Coordinates of C-alpha atoms in Angstrom, one line a residue:
M1 CA -1.0 -35.7 -17.4
E2 CA -2.8 -35.6 -14.1
R3 CA 0.0 -33.6 -12.5
L4 CA -0.1 -31.1 -15.3
K5 CA -3.8 -30.6 -14.8
K6 CA -3.3 -29.9 -11.1
I7 CA -0.6 -27.4 -11.9
A8 CA -2.8 -25.6 -14.4
Q9 CA -5.7 -25.5 -11.9
H10 CA -3.3 -24.0 -9.3
L11 CA -2.1 -21.3 -11.7
S12 CA -5.5 -20.4 -13.1
P13 CA -7.8 -18.3 -11.0
S14 CA -10.8 -20.2 -9.7
A15 CA -14.4 -19.2 -10.6
E16 CA -14.8 -18.5 -6.9
G17 CA -11.7 -16.3 -6.8
L18 CA -12.8 -14.3 -9.9
S19 CA -16.2 -13.8 -8.3
K20 CA -14.7 -12.4 -5.2
T21 CA -12.5 -10.1 -7.2
E22 CA -15.4 -8.9 -9.3
T23 CA -17.5 -8.3 -6.2
K24 CA -14.8 -6.3 -4.6
A25 CA -14.3 -4.2 -7.7
S26 CA -18.1 -3.7 -8.0
K27 CA -18.3 -2.4 -4.4
Y28 CA -15.3 -0.2 -4.9
R29 CA -16.9 1.3 -8.0
E30 CA -20.1 1.9 -6.1
A31 CA -18.2 3.8 -3.5
L32 CA -16.4 5.9 -6.1
L33 CA -19.8 6.8 -7.6
G34 CA -21.1 7.8 -4.2
A35 CA -18.0 9.8 -3.5
R36 CA -18.4 11.6 -6.9
E37 CA -22.0 12.6 -6.0
E38 CA -20.7 14.0 -2.7
I39 CA -18.0 16.0 -4.5
I40 CA -20.5 17.4 -7.0
K41 CA -22.7 18.6 -4.1
M42 CA -19.7 20.2 -2.3
V43 CA -18.4 22.1 -5.3
E44 CA -21.9 23.2 -6.2
E45 CA -22.3 24.6 -2.7
I46 CA -18.9 26.2 -1.9
N47 CA -17.2 26.6 -5.3
C48 CA -14.0 24.9 -4.3
N49 CA -13.2 23.5 -7.8
P50 CA -9.8 25.2 -8.2
I51 CA -8.2 24.1 -5.0
L52 CA -9.3 20.4 -5.6
V53 CA -7.6 20.6 -9.0
R54 CA -4.5 22.0 -7.4
L55 CA -4.4 19.3 -4.8
A56 CA -4.5 16.6 -7.4
W57 CA -1.9 18.2 -9.5
H58 CA 0.5 18.5 -6.6
D59 CA 0.0 14.9 -5.5
A60 CA 0.7 13.7 -9.1
G61 CA 3.3 16.3 -10.0
T62 CA 6.1 14.8 -7.9
Y63 CA 6.6 12.0 -10.4
D64 CA 10.1 11.2 -11.6
R65 CA 10.2 8.8 -14.5
N66 CA 13.9 8.1 -13.9
V67 CA 13.0 6.4 -10.6
K68 CA 11.5 3.0 -11.3
A69 CA 10.5 1.8 -7.8
W70 CA 7.1 2.6 -6.3
P71 CA 6.4 4.8 -4.4
K72 CA 9.9 6.4 -4.6
C73 CA 9.0 7.5 -8.1
G74 CA 6.3 9.9 -6.7
G75 CA 3.1 10.5 -8.6
A76 CA -0.6 10.2 -7.6
N77 CA -0.3 8.0 -4.5
G78 CA -2.1 10.0 -1.9
S79 CA 1.1 11.1 -0.1
I80 CA 0.0 14.7 -0.1
R81 CA -2.5 13.9 2.7
F82 CA 0.4 13.8 5.2
D83 CA 1.4 17.0 7.1
L84 CA 5.0 16.5 6.1
E85 CA 4.2 17.0 2.4
L86 CA 1.5 19.6 3.1
G87 CA 4.3 21.5 4.7
H88 CA 6.3 21.9 1.5
G89 CA 6.3 25.5 0.3
A90 CA 4.5 24.8 -3.0
N91 CA 1.6 23.2 -1.1
A92 CA 0.8 26.1 1.1
G93 CA -3.0 26.2 1.7
L94 CA -3.7 22.7 0.4
V95 CA -4.5 21.5 3.9
K96 CA -7.9 23.2 3.3
A97 CA -8.5 20.9 0.3
V98 CA -7.6 17.8 2.3
N99 CA -10.0 18.8 5.0
Y100 CA -12.8 19.2 2.5
L101 CA -12.2 15.6 1.4
K102 CA -12.0 14.1 4.8
R103 CA -15.7 14.1 5.3
I104 CA -16.2 12.2 2.0
K105 CA -13.3 9.8 2.9
S106 CA -15.0 9.0 6.2
K107 CA -18.2 8.2 4.4
Y108 CA -16.5 6.0 1.8
P109 CA -13.4 4.6 3.6
I110 CA -12.7 1.9 1.0
V111 CA -11.8 4.6 -1.6
S112 CA -8.1 5.3 -1.5
W113 CA -6.9 8.8 -0.8
A114 CA -5.1 8.8 -4.2
D115 CA -8.3 8.0 -6.0
L116 CA -10.4 10.4 -4.0
I117 CA -8.0 13.3 -4.8
Q118 CA -7.9 12.5 -8.5
L119 CA -11.7 12.0 -8.6
A120 CA -12.3 15.3 -7.0
S121 CA -10.1 17.1 -9.6
A122 CA -11.7 15.5 -12.6
T123 CA -15.2 16.1 -11.2
S124 CA -14.4 19.7 -10.4
I125 CA -13.2 20.4 -14.0
E126 CA -16.3 18.8 -15.5
H127 CA -18.5 20.7 -13.1
A128 CA -16.9 24.0 -14.2
G129 CA -17.8 23.3 -17.8
G130 CA -14.6 21.5 -18.8
P131 CA -14.3 18.1 -20.6
K132 CA -15.2 14.7 -19.1
I133 CA -11.8 13.1 -18.4
P134 CA -11.6 9.3 -19.1
M135 CA -10.2 8.5 -15.7
I136 CA -9.4 5.1 -14.3
Y137 CA -9.4 4.3 -10.6
G138 CA -7.9 1.7 -8.2
R139 CA -4.8 3.7 -7.1
V140 CA -2.9 2.3 -4.1
D141 CA -2.1 4.7 -1.3
V142 CA 1.3 5.1 0.4
E143 CA 1.0 4.2 4.0
T144 CA 3.3 6.4 6.0
K145 CA 4.8 9.9 5.9
E146 CA 8.2 8.4 5.3
Q147 CA 7.0 7.6 1.8
C148 CA 6.4 11.2 0.9
P149 CA 8.6 12.6 -1.9
K150 CA 11.3 15.1 -1.3
E151 CA 10.5 18.8 -1.6
G152 CA 11.3 20.7 -4.8
N153 CA 9.7 18.6 -7.5
L154 CA 6.9 21.0 -8.4
P155 CA 7.1 23.9 -10.8
G156 CA 7.8 27.4 -9.6
A157 CA 6.4 30.7 -11.0
Y158 CA 9.3 33.1 -10.4
P159 CA 13.1 32.9 -10.5
P160 CA 15.3 31.9 -8.9
F161 CA 14.1 28.4 -9.8
G162 CA 15.1 25.5 -7.6
D163 CA 16.4 23.4 -10.4
G164 CA 18.9 26.1 -11.4
A165 CA 17.1 27.0 -14.7
T166 CA 17.9 30.5 -15.9
D167 CA 14.5 31.1 -17.4
A168 CA 10.9 30.0 -16.9
A169 CA 10.7 28.1 -20.2
R170 CA 13.7 25.9 -19.3
H171 CA 12.3 25.4 -15.8
L172 CA 9.0 24.2 -17.1
R173 CA 10.7 21.8 -19.4
N174 CA 13.0 20.5 -16.6
V175 CA 10.0 19.7 -14.4
F176 CA 7.6 18.3 -17.0
Y177 CA 10.2 16.5 -19.1
R178 CA 11.1 14.7 -15.9
M179 CA 7.6 13.4 -15.7
G180 CA 7.5 12.4 -19.4
F181 CA 5.5 15.3 -20.9
N182 CA 6.3 17.2 -24.2
D183 CA 6.0 20.9 -25.1
R184 CA 2.4 20.5 -26.3
E185 CA 1.4 18.8 -23.1
I186 CA 3.1 21.4 -21.0
V187 CA 1.1 24.2 -22.7
V188 CA -2.3 22.4 -22.6
L189 CA -1.9 21.4 -18.9
S190 CA -1.0 25.0 -18.1
G191 CA -4.4 25.9 -19.5
A192 CA -5.9 24.6 -16.2
H193 CA -5.0 28.0 -14.8
T194 CA -8.2 29.1 -16.6
I195 CA -9.7 28.3 -13.2
G196 CA -8.3 29.4 -9.8
R197 CA -6.6 32.1 -8.0
A198 CA -3.3 32.9 -6.2
F199 CA -3.2 34.3 -2.6
K200 CA -0.7 36.2 -0.7
E201 CA -1.1 33.7 2.2
R202 CA -0.4 30.7 0.0
S203 CA 2.0 31.1 -3.0
G204 CA 2.8 34.7 -1.9
V205 CA 3.2 35.7 -5.6
V206 CA 0.4 38.4 -5.3
P207 CA -0.4 41.1 -2.8
N208 CA -4.0 40.0 -2.8
G209 CA -4.9 38.0 0.3
Y210 CA -7.9 36.4 1.9
G211 CA -11.1 38.5 2.1
E212 CA -12.8 41.3 0.4
D213 CA -10.4 44.1 1.3
T214 CA -7.7 43.1 -1.3
A215 CA -10.0 41.3 -3.8
T216 CA -10.0 42.3 -7.4
K217 CA -13.1 43.1 -9.4
F218 CA -13.2 39.5 -10.5
T219 CA -12.6 38.0 -7.0
C220 CA -15.0 40.2 -5.0
P221 CA -18.2 38.6 -3.6
F222 CA -20.5 40.1 -6.2
F223 CA -18.8 38.8 -9.4
K224 CA -20.3 35.9 -11.2
A225 CA -17.4 33.6 -12.3
R226 CA -19.2 30.3 -12.7
S227 CA -19.8 28.7 -16.1
D228 CA -23.5 28.4 -15.3
G229 CA -23.9 32.0 -14.4
K230 CA -24.9 31.3 -10.8
E231 CA -23.8 33.6 -8.0
G232 CA -21.1 32.7 -5.5
I233 CA -17.3 32.4 -5.6
G234 CA -16.6 30.9 -2.2
M235 CA -14.2 32.9 -0.1
P236 CA -13.5 36.3 -1.7
G237 CA -10.0 37.6 -2.4
G238 CA -6.9 36.6 -4.2
K239 CA -6.0 37.2 -7.8
S240 CA -7.1 35.1 -10.8
W241 CA -5.6 34.4 -14.2
T242 CA -8.9 34.9 -15.9
A243 CA -12.0 36.9 -15.4
N244 CA -14.4 33.9 -15.2
W245 CA -12.1 31.9 -13.0
L246 CA -14.7 29.3 -12.0
S247 CA -15.4 28.5 -15.7
F248 CA -13.1 25.9 -17.4
D249 CA -12.7 27.2 -20.9
N250 CA -9.8 28.4 -23.1
S251 CA -9.8 32.0 -21.9
Y252 CA -6.4 31.5 -20.3
F253 CA -5.0 31.4 -23.9
K254 CA -6.8 34.7 -24.7
R255 CA -4.6 36.9 -22.5
K256 CA -5.9 40.4 -21.8
N257 CA -3.4 43.1 -20.8
D258 CA -4.9 43.6 -17.4
T259 CA -2.1 43.4 -14.8
K260 CA -4.2 45.2 -12.2
D261 CA -6.9 42.7 -11.9
L262 CA -5.5 39.5 -13.5
L263 CA -2.5 37.4 -12.7
W264 CA 0.3 36.7 -15.2
M265 CA 3.7 35.3 -14.1
P266 CA 7.0 34.5 -15.8
S267 CA 5.9 30.8 -16.1
D268 CA 2.8 32.1 -17.9
S269 CA 4.6 34.5 -20.2
A270 CA 7.0 31.7 -21.3
L271 CA 4.1 29.9 -22.9
H272 CA 3.4 32.7 -25.5
E273 CA 7.0 33.9 -25.8
D274 CA 9.0 30.6 -26.2
P275 CA 9.2 29.7 -30.0
S276 CA 7.9 26.1 -29.4
F277 CA 5.4 26.8 -26.6
K278 CA 3.7 29.8 -28.4
V279 CA 2.6 27.7 -31.4
F280 CA 0.4 25.6 -29.1
F281 CA -0.7 28.6 -27.0
A282 CA -2.1 30.3 -30.1
M283 CA -3.8 27.0 -31.2
Y284 CA -5.7 26.6 -28.0
G285 CA -6.7 30.3 -28.0
H286 CA -8.3 29.8 -31.4
D287 CA -9.9 26.4 -30.8
Q288 CA -11.5 25.5 -27.4
E289 CA -12.6 22.1 -28.8
L290 CA -9.0 21.2 -29.5
F291 CA -7.9 22.5 -26.1
F292 CA -10.5 20.2 -24.4
F293 CA -9.5 17.2 -26.6
D294 CA -5.8 17.6 -25.8
Y295 CA -6.4 18.6 -22.1
K296 CA -8.4 15.5 -21.2
K297 CA -5.7 13.2 -22.5
A298 CA -2.9 15.1 -20.7
H299 CA -4.8 15.3 -17.5
K300 CA -5.5 11.6 -17.6
K301 CA -1.8 10.9 -18.1
L302 CA -0.8 13.2 -15.2
S303 CA -3.3 11.4 -12.9
E304 CA -1.9 8.0 -13.7
I305 CA 1.9 8.4 -13.9
G306 CA 3.6 6.9 -10.9
S307 CA 0.4 5.2 -9.7
K308 CA 0.0 1.6 -8.8
F309 CA -3.4 0.2 -9.6
I310 CA -5.5 -2.7 -8.2
P311 CA -6.7 -4.3 -10.4
D312 CA -3.9 -3.7 -12.9
G313 CA -6.2 -2.3 -15.6
G314 CA -8.0 0.0 -13.1
I315 CA -11.7 0.6 -12.7
R316 CA -13.8 2.8 -14.9
L317 CA -16.9 4.7 -13.8
D318 CA -18.4 5.7 -17.2

């Protein structure tokens, strides 16, 4: 009996051990809250919401559910901070977003890169008028560039597609099904294009580059694109999917036939032309509340797939 008691004591966490774990989690949560305040100040000042969302998507969007081992499976693990992955074609320009976050990372070094990147994205969406996403934190970072995923896992906009798909709808399914998403989730996640722009110097899918010279009427310095009506767009230039491209709403699903000043690519057209996709596209165009409800669930899922958490259940801020 005495021997069994000793074994039980050995297997059960001590009160002291639990206390240390709780203290560590509490300190980490405090750091996350501090980092969130810094992110809010930054996006308020320089309107960098869209690129922070893109950074988080591209860190998470490499996930392959067919690969069981971490971190080979990809996903939100902070690997995109390495120059090797930033050099992938789909990540052009994202070094700027990483540099934005370096100052905050240095102030709160215990926060993992994987968490900081996902925190910045969720915070940016809420700041732009979007839903509060029920995120959890505690993601573990990969440690070396050798742990970066192979190039080619992210969705493309124009054919020819790297996966061999003959059309944009099939390509989107190939990419998102690999991560475990269904058609409804593909459409709702695509609604994040309600904020942001494309640039000639980054994706290369538009002739509109950095600066005022090739800006559209929506990306010129004088246009008010923010959800709160305040002035400022950050750097002028590029071409946006929507007019108010710093406002997170359902306007992406209310497509206006303005190809001169608004961006629309084959991967966008597939969403309102494919028989399955277009049902959800129309739903979200009619009901922003439904869009927000579905979006926050899909965004949370994207931010967690492939991640390893310590503690196992993660850490919540709200």
